[in-house]
PDB file of C-alpha atoms and ligand atoms in Angstrom:
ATOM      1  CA  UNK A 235      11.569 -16.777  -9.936  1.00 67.00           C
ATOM      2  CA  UNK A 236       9.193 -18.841  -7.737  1.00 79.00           C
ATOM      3  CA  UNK A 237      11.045 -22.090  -6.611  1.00 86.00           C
ATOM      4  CA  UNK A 238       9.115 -24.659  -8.635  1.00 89.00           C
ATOM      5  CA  UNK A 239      10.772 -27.796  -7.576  1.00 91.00           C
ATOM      6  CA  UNK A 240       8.835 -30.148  -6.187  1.00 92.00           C
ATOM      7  CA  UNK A 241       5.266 -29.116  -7.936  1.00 92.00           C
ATOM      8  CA  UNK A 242       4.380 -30.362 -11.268  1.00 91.00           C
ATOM      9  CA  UNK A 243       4.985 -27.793 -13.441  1.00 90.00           C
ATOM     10  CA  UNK A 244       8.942 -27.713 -12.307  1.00 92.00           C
ATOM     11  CA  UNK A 245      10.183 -28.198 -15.576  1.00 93.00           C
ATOM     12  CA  UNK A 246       8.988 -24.579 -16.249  1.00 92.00           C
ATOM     13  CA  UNK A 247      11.636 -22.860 -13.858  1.00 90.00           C
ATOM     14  CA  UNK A 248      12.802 -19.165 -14.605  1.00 90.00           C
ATOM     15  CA  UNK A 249      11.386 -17.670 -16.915  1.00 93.00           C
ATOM     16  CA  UNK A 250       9.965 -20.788 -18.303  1.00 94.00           C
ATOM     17  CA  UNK A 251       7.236 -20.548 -16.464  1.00 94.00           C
ATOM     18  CA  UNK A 252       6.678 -17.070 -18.128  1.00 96.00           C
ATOM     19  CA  UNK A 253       6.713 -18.256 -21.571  1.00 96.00           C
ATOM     20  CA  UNK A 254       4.671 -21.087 -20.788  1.00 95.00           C
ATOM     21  CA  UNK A 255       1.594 -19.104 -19.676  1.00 95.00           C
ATOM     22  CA  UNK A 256       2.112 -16.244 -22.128  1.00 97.00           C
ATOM     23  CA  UNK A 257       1.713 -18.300 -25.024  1.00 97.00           C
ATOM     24  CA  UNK A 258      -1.612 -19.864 -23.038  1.00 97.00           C
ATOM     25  CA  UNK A 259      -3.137 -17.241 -21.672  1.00 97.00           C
ATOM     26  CA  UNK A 260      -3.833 -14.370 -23.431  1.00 95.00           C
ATOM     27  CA  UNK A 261      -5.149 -11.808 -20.544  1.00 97.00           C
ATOM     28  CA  UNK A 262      -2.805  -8.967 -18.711  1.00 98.00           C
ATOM     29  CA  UNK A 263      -0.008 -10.579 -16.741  1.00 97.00           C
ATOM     30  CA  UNK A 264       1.371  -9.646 -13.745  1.00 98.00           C
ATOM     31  CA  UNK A 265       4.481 -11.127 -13.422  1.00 97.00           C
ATOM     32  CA  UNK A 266       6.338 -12.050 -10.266  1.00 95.00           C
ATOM     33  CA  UNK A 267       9.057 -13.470  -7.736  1.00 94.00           C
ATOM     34  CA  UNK A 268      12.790 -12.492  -7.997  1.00 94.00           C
ATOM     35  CA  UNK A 269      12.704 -10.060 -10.749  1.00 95.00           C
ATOM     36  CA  UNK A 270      15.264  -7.035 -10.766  1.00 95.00           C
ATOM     37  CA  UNK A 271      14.595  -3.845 -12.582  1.00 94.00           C
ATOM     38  CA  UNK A 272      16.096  -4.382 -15.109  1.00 95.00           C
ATOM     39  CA  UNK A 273      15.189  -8.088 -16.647  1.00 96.00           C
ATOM     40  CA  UNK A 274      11.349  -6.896 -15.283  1.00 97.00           C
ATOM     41  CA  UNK A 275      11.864  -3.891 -18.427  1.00 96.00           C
ATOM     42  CA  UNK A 276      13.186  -6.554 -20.296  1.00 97.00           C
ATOM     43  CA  UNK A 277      10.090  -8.971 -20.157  1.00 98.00           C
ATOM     44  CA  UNK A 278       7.783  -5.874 -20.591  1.00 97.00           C
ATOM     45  CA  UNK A 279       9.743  -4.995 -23.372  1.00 98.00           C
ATOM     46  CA  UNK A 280       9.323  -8.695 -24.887  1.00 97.00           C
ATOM     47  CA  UNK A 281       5.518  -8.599 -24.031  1.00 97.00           C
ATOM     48  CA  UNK A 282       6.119 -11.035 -22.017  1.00 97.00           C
ATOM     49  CA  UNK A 283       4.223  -9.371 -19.213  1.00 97.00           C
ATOM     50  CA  UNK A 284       1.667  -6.265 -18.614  1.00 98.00           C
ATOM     51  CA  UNK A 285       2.870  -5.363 -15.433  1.00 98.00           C
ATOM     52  CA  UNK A 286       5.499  -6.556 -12.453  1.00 97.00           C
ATOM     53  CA  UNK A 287       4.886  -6.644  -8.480  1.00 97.00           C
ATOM     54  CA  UNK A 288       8.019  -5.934  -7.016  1.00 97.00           C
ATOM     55  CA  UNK A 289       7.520  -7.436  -3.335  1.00 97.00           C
ATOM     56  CA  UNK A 290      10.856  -7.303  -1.035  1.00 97.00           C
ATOM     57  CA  UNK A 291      12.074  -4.527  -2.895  1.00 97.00           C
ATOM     58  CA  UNK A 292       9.291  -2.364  -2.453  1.00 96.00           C
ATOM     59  CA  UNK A 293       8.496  -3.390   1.397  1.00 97.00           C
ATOM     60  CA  UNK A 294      13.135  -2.505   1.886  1.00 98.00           C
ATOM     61  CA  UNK A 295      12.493   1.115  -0.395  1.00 98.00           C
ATOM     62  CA  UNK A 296       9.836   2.758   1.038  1.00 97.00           C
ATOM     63  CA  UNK A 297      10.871   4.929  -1.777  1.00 98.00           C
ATOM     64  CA  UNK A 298      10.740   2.474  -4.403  1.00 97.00           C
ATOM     65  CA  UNK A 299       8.973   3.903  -7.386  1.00 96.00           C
ATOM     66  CA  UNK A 300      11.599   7.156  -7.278  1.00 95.00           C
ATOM     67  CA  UNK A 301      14.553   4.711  -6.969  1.00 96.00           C
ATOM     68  CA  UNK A 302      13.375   3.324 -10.259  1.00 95.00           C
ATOM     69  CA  UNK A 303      12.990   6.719 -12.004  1.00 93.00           C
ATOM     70  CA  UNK A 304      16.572   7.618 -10.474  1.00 95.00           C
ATOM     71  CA  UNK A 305      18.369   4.371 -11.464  1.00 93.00           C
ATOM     72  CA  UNK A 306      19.146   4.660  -7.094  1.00 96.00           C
ATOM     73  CA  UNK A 307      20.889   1.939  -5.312  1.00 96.00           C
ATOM     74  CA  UNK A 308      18.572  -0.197  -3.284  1.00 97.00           C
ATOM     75  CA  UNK A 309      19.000  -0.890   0.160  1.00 98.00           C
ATOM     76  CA  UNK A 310      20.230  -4.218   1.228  1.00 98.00           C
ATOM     77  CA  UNK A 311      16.724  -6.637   2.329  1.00 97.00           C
ATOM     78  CA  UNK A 312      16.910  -7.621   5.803  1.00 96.00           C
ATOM     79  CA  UNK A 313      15.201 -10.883   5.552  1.00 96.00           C
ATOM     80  CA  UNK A 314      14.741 -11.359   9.712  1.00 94.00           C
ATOM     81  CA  UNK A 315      12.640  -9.034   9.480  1.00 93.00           C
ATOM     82  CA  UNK A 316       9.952 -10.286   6.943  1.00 94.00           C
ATOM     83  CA  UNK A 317       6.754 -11.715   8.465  1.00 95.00           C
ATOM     84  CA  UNK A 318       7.953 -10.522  12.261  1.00 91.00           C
ATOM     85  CA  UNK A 319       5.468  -9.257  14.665  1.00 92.00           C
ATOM     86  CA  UNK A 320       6.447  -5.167  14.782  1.00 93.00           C
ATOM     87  CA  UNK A 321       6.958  -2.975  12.675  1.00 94.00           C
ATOM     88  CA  UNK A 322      10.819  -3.789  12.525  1.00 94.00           C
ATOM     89  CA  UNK A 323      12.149  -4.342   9.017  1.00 95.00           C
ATOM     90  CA  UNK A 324       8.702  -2.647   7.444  1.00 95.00           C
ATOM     91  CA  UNK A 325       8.776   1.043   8.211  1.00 95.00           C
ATOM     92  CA  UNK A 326      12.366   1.791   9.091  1.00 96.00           C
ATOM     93  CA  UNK A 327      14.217   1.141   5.741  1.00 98.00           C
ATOM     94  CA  UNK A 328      15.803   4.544   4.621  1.00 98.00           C
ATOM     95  CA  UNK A 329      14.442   6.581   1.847  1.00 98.00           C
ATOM     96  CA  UNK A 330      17.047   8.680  -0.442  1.00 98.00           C
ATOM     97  CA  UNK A 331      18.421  11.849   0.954  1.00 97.00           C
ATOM     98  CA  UNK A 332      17.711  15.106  -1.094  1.00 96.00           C
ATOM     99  CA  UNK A 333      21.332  15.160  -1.538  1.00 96.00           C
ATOM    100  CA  UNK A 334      20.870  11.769  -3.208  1.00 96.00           C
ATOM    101  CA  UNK A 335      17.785  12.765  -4.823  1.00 95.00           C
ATOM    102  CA  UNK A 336      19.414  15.860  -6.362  1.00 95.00           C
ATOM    103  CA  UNK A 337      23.220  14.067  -7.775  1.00 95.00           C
ATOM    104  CA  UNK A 338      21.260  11.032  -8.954  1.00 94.00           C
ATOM    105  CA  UNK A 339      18.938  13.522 -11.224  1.00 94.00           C
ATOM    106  CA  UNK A 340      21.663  15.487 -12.369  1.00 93.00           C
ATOM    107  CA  UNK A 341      23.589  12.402 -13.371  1.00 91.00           C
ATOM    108  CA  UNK A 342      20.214  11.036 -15.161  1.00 89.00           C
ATOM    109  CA  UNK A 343      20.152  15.008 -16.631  1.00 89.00           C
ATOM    110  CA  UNK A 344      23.330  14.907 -18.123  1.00 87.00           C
ATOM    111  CA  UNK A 345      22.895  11.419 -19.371  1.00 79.00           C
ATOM    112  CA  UNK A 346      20.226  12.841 -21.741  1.00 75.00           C
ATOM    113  CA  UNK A 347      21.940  16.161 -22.518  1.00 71.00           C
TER     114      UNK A 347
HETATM  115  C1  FMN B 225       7.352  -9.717   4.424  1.00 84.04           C
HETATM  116  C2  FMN B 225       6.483 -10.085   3.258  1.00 84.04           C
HETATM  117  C3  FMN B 225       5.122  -9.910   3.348  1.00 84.04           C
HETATM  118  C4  FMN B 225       4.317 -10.242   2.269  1.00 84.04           C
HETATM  119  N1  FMN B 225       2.971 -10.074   2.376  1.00 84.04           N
HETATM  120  C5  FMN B 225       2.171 -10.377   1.329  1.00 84.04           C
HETATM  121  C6  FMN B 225       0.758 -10.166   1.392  1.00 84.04           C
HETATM  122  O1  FMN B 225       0.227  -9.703   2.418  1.00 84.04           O
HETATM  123  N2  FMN B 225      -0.001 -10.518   0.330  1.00 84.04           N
HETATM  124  C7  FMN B 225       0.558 -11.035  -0.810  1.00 84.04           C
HETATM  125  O2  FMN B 225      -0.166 -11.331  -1.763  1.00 84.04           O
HETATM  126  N3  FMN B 225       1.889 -11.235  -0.904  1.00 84.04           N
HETATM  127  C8  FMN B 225       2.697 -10.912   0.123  1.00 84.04           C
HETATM  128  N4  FMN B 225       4.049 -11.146   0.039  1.00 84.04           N
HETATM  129  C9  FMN B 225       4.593 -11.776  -1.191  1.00 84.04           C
HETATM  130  C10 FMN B 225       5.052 -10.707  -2.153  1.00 84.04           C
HETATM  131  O3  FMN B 225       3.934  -9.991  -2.643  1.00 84.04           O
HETATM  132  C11 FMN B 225       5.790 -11.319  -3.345  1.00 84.04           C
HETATM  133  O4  FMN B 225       4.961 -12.224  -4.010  1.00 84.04           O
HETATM  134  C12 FMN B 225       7.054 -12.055  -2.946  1.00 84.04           C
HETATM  135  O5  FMN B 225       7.804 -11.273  -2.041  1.00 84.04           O
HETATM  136  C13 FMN B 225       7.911 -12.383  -4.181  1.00 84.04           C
HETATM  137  O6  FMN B 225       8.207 -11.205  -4.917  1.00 84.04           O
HETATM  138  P1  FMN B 225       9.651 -10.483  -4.768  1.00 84.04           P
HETATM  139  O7  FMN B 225      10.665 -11.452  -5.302  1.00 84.04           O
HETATM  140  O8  FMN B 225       9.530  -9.230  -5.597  1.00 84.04           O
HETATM  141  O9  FMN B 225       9.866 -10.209  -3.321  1.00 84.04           O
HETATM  142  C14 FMN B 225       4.879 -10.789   1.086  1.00 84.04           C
HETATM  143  C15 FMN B 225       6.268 -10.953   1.020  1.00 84.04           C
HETATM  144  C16 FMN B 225       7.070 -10.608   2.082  1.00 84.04           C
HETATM  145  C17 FMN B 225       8.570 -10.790   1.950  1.00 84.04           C
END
């Protein structure tokens, strides 16, 4: 979650800060900041949020949305290259291999078998 310390509303940290506006604000959320797969379907699954942006992640997977489906390893974030001038550290994170593709859907294939 968003580093709150320092603002006025730091009392709210984690998933405070969730809570708080979900019980105040009755629109769609989208929530935000630090989330991993897995606690993101478990605040969706609370209604805690409508949707969640998936920032670092998504700009280190280029093949993000798959890697979700597949349960897939992410690759590792290379934080030097956030915010730099080139295209270094945006366009040349791998995607999965077929092979990948293939033993990761066979594995979620026999999972539901
Ligand atoms: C390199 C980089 C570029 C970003 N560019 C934008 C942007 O152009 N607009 C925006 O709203 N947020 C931008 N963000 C913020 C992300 O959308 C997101 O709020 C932030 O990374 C926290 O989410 P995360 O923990 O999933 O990474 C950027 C973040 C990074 C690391």
């Amino acid at each position: 979650m968003a580093d709150l310390s320092k603002t006025p509303i730091a009392a709210l940290a984690g998933d405070a800060v969730i809570h708080h506006f979900r019980k105040i604000y009755h629109g769609q959320m989208i929530l935000n900041v630090g989330i991993t797969r897995e606690h993101a379907n478990d605040l969706i699954a609370a209604g805690l949020g409508d949707f969640v942006a998936f920032g670092r992640e998504y700009i280190a997977n280029p093949d993000f949305i798959e890697r979700v489906r597949l349960k897939a390893p992410l690759n590792e974030l290379r934080p030097e290259g956030f915010y730099g001038p080139s295209p270094v550290g945006y366009t040349d994170y791998p995607s999965l291999t077929q092979n990948q593709i293939e033993s990761l859907t066979k594995e979620i294939i026999g999972e539901t078998l």
